[in-house]
Short mmCIF file of N, CA, C and O in Angstrom, two decimals:
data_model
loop_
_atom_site.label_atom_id
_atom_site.label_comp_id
_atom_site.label_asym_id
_atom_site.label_seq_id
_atom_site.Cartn_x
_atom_site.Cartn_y
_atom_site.Cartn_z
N UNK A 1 76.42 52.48 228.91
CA UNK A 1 75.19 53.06 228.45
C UNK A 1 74.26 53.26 229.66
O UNK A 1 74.01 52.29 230.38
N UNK A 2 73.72 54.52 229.93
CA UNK A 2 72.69 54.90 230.65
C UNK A 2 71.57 54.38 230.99
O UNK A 2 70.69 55.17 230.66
N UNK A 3 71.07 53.30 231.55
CA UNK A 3 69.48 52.96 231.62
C UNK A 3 68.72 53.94 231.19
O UNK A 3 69.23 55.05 231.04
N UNK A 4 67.42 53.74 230.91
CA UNK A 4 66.63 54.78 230.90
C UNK A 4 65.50 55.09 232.02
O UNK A 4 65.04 54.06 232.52
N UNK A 5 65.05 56.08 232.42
CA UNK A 5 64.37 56.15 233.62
C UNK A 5 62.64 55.29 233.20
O UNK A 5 62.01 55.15 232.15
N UNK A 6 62.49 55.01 234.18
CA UNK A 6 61.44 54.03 234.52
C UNK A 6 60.12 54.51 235.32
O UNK A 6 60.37 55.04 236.40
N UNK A 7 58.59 54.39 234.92
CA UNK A 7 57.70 55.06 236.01
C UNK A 7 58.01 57.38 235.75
O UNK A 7 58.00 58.23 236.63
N UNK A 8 58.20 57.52 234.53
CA UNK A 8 58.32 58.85 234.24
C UNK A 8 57.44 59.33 233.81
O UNK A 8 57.14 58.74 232.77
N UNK A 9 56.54 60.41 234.08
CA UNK A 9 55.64 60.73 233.68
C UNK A 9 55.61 62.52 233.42
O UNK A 9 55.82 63.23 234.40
N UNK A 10 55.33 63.26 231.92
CA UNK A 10 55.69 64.18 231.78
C UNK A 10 54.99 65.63 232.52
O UNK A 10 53.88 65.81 233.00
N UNK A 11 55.87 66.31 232.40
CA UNK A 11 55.76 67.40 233.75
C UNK A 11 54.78 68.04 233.28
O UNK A 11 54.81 69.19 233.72
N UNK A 12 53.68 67.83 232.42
CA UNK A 12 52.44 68.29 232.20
C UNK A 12 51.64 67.87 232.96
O UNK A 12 50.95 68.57 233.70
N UNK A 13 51.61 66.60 232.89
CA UNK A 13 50.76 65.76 234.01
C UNK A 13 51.18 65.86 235.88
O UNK A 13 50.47 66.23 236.83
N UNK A 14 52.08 65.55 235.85
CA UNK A 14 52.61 65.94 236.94
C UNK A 14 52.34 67.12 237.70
O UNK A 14 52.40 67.14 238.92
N UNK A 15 51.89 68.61 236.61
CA UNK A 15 51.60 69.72 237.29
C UNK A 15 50.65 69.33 237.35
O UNK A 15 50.64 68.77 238.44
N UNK A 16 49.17 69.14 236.63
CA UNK A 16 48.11 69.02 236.62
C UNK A 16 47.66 67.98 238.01
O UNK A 16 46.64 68.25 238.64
N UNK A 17 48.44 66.91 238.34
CA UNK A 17 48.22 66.03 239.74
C UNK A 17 48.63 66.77 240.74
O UNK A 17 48.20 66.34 241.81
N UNK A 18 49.56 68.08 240.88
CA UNK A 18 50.01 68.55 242.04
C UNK A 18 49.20 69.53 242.17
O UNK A 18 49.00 70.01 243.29
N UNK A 19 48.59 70.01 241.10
CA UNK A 19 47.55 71.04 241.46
C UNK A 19 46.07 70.89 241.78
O UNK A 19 45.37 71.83 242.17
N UNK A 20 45.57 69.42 241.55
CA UNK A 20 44.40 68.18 241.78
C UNK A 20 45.06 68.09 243.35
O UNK A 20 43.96 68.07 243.91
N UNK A 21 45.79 68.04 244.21
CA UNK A 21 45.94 68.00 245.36
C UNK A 21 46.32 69.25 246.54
O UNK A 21 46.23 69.26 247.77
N UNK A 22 46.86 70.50 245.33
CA UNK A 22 46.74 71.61 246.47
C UNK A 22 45.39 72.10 246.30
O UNK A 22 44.82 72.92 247.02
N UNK A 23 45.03 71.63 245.48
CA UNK A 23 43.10 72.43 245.52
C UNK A 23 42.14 71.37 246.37
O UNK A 23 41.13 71.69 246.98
N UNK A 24 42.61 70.23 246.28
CA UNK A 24 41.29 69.47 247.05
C UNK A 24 41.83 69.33 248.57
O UNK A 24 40.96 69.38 249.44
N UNK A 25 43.22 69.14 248.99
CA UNK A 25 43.31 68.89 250.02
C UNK A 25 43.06 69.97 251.38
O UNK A 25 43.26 71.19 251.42
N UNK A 26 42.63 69.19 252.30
CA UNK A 26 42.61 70.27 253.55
C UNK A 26 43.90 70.63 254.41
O UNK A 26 43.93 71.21 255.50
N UNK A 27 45.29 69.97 253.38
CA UNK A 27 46.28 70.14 254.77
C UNK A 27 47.18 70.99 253.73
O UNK A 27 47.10 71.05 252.50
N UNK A 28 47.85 71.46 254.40
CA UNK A 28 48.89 72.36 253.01
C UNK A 28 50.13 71.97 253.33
O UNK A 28 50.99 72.65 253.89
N UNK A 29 50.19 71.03 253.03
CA UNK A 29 51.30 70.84 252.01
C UNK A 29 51.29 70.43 250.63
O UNK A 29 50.41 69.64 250.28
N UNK A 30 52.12 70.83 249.81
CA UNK A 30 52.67 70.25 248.66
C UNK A 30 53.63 69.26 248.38
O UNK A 30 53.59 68.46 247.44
N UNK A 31 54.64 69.38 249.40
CA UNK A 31 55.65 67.96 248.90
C UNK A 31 56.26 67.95 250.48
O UNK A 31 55.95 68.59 251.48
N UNK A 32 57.10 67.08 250.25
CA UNK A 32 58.10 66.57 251.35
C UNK A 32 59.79 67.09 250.70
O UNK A 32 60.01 67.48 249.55
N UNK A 33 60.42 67.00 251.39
CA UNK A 33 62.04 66.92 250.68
C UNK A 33 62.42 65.66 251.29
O UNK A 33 61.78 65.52 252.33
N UNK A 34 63.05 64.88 251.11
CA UNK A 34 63.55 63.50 251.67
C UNK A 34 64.79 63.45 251.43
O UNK A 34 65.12 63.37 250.25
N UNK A 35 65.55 63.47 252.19
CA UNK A 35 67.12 63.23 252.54
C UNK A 35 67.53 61.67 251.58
O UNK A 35 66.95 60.63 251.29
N UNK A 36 68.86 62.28 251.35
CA UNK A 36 69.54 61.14 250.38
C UNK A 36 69.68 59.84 250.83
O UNK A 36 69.59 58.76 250.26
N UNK A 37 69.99 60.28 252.38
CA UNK A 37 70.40 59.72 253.55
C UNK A 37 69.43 58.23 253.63
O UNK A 37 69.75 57.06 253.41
N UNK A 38 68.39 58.71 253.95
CA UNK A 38 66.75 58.08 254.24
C UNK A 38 66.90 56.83 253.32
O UNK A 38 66.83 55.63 253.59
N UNK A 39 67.18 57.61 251.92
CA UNK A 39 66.63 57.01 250.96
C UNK A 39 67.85 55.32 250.82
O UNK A 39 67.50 54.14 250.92
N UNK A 40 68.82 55.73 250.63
CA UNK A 40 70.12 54.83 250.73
C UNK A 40 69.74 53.87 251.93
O UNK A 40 69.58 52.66 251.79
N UNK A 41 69.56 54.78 253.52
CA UNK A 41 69.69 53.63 254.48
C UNK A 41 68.48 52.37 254.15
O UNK A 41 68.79 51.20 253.94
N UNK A 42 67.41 52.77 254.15
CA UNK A 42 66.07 51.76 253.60
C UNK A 42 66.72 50.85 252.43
O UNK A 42 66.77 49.62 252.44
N UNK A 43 67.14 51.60 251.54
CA UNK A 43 67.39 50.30 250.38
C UNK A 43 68.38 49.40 250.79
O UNK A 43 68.33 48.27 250.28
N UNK A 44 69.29 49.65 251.61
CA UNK A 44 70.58 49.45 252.00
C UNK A 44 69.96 48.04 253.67
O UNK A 44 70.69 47.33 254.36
N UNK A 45 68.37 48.21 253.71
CA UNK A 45 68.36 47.21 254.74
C UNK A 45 67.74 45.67 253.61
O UNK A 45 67.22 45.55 252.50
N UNK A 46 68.17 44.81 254.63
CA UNK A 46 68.21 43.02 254.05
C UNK A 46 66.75 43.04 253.25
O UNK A 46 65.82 43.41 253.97
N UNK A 47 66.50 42.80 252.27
CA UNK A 47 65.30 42.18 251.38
C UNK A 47 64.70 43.08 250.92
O UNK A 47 63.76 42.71 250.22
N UNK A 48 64.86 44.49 251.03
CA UNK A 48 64.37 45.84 250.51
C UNK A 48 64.57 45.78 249.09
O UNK A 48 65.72 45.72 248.66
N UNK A 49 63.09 45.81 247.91
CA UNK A 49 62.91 45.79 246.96
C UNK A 49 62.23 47.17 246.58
O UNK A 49 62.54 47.79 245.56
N UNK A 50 61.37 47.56 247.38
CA UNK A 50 60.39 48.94 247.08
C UNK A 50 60.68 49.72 248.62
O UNK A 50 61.27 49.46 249.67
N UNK A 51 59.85 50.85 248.02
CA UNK A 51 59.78 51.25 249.30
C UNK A 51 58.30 52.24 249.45
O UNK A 51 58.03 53.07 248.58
N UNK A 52 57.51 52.03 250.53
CA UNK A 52 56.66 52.46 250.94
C UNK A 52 56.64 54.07 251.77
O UNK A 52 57.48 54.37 252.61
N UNK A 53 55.59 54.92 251.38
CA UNK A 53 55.85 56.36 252.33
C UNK A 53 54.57 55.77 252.84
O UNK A 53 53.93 54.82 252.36
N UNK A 54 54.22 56.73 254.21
CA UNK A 54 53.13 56.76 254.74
C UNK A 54 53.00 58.12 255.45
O UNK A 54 53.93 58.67 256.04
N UNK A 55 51.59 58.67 255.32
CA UNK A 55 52.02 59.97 255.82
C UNK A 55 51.11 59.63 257.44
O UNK A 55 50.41 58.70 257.83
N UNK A 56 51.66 61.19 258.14
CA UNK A 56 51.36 60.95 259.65
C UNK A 56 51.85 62.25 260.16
O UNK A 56 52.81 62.81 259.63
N UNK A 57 51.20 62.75 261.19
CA UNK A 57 51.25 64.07 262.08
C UNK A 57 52.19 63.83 263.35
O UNK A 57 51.96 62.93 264.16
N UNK A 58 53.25 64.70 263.45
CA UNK A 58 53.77 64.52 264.77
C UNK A 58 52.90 65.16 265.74
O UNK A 58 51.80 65.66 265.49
N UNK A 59 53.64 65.09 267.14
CA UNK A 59 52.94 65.24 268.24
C UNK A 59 52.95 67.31 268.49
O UNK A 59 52.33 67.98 269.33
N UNK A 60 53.85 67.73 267.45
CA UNK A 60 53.54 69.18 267.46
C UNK A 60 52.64 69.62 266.60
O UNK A 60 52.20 70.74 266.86
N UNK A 61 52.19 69.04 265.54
CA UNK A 61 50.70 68.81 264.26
C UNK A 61 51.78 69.17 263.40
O UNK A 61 51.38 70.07 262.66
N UNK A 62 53.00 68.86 263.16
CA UNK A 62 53.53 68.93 261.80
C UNK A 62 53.25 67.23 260.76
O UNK A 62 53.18 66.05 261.09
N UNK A 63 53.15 67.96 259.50
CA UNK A 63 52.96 66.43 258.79
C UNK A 63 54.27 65.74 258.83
O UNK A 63 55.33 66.22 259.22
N UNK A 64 54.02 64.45 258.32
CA UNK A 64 55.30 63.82 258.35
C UNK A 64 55.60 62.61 257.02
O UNK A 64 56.27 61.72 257.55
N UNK A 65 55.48 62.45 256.34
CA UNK A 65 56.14 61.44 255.53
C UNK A 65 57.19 60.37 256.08
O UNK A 65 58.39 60.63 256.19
N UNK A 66 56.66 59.20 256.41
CA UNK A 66 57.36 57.98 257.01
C UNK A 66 57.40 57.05 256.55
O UNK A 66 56.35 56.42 256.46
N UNK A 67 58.94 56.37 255.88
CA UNK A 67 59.58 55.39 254.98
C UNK A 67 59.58 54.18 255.29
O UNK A 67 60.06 53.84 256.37
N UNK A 68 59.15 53.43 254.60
CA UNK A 68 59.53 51.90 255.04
C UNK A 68 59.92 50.89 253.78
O UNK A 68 59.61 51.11 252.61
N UNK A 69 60.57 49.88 254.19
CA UNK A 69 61.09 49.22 253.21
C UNK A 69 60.08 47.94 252.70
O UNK A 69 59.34 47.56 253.60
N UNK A 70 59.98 47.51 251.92
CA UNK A 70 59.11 46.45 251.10
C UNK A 70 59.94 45.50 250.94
O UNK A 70 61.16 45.63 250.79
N UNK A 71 59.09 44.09 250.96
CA UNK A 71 60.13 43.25 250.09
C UNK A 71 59.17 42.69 248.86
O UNK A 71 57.96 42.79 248.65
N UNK A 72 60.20 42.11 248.19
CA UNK A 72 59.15 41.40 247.03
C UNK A 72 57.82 40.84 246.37
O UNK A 72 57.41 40.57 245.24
N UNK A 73 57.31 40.80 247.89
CA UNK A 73 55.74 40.37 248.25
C UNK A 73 54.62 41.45 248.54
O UNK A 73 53.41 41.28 248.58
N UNK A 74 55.37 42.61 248.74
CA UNK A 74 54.42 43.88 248.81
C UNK A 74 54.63 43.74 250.56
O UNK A 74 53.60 44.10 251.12
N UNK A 75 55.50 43.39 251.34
CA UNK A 75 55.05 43.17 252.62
C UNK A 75 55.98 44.78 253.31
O UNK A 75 57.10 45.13 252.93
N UNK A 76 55.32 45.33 254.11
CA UNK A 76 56.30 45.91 254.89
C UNK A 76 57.66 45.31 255.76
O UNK A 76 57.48 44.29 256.42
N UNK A 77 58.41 45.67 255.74
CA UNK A 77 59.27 45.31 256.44
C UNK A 77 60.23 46.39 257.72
O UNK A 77 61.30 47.00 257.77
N UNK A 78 59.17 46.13 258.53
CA UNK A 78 59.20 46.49 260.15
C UNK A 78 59.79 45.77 260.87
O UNK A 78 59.32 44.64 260.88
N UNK A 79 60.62 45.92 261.48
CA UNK A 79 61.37 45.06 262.81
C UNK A 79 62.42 45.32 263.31
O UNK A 79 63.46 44.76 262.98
N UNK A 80 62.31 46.36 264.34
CA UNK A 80 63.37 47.10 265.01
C UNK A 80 64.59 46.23 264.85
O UNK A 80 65.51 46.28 264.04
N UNK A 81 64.32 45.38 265.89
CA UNK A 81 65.63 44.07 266.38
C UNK A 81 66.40 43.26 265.39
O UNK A 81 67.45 42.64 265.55
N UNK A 82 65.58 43.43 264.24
CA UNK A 82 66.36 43.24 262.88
C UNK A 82 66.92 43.87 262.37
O UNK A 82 67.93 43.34 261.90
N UNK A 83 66.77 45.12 262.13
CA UNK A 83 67.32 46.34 262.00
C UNK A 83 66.76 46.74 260.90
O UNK A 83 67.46 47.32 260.07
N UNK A 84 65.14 46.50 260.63
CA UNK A 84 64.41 46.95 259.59
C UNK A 84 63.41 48.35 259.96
O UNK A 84 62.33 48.02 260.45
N UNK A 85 63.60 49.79 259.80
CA UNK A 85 63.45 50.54 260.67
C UNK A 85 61.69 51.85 259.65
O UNK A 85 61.36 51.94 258.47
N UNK A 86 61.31 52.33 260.54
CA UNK A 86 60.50 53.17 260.06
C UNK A 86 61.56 54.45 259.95
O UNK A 86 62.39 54.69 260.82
N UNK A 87 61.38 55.34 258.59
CA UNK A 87 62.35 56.42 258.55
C UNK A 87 61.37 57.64 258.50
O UNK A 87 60.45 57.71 257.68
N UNK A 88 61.68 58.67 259.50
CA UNK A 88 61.22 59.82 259.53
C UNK A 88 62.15 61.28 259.08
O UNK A 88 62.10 62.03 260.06
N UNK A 89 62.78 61.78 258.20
CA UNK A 89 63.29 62.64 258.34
C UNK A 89 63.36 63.70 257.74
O UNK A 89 64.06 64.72 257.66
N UNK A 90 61.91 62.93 257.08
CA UNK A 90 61.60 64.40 255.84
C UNK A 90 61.21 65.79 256.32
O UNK A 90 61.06 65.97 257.53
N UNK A 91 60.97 67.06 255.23
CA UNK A 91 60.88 68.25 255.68
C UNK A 91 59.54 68.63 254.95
O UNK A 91 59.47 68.94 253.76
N UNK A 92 58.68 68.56 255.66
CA UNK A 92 57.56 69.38 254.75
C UNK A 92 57.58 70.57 254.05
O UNK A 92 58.35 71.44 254.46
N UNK A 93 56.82 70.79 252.98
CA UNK A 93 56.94 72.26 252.13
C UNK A 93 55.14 72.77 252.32
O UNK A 93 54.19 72.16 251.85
N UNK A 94 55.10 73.80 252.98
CA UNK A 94 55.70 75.17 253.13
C UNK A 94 56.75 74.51 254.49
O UNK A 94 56.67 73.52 255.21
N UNK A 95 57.87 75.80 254.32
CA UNK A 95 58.42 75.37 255.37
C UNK A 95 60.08 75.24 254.55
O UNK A 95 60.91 76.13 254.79
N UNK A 96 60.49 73.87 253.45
CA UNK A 96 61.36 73.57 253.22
C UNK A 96 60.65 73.07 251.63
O UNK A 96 60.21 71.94 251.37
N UNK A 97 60.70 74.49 250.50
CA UNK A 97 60.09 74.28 249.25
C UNK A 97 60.98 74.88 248.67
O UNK A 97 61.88 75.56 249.17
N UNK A 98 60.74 74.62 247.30
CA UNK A 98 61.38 75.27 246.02
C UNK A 98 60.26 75.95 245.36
O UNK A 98 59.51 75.24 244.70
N UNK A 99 60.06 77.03 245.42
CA UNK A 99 59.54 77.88 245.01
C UNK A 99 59.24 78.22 243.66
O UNK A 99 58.28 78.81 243.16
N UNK A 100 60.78 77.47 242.94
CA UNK A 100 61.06 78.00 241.79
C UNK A 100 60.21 76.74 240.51
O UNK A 100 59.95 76.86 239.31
N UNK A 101 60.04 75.84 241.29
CA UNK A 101 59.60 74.39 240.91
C UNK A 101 58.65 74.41 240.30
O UNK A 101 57.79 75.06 240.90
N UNK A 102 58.08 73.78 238.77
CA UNK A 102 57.20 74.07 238.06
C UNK A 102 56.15 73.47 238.78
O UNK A 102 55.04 73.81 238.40
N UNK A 103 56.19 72.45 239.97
CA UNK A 103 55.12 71.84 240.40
C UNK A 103 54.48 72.46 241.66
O UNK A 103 53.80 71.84 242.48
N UNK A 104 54.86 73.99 241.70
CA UNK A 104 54.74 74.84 242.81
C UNK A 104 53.01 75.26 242.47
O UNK A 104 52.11 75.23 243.31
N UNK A 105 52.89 75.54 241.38
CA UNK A 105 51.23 76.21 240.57
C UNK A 105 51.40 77.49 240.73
O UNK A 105 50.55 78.28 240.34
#
């Protein structure tokens, strides 16, 4: 039997919050795409319960969405030499969007 999804919220609302952020914000974007990749390696490091984004500008002014792993305590879990890592490899939209996406507006 299928779990059922968890933290779902219907795509009414969902448009209505994505469109509360392409109207107020000053940066344009709308979403990120995040690799499967990203997502697996973070959960896949020691004590990773959640996981944290943080956003941030590279050094060419592209935005960036940057992953980190949580543990149970709400703590980040940073530490190169451990092999607990910050993940960068998302794609900003414009740029890398779905167009077709009801959360486009």
């Amino acid at each position: 039997m299928k779990a059922e999804p968890v933290n779902v919220i219907p795509l009414t609302q969902a448009q209505t919050w994505a469109k509360r952020w392409q109207e107020a914000s000053s940066v344009d974007i709308k979403a990120f795409l995040i690799p499967e990749i990203d997502v697996t390696q973070v959960l896949n490091e020691p004590n990773v319960e959640n996981l944290r984004a943080y956003l941030g500008i590279d050094d060419t002014g592209n935005p960036k969405l940057m992953i980190v792993g949580v543990d149970k305590n709400g703590v980040d879990l940073i530490n190169y030499d451990q092999g607990l890592y910050v993940y960068d490899m998302t794609s900003p939209c414009p740029k890398n969007c779905d167009y077709t996406s009801p959360l486009m507006g």
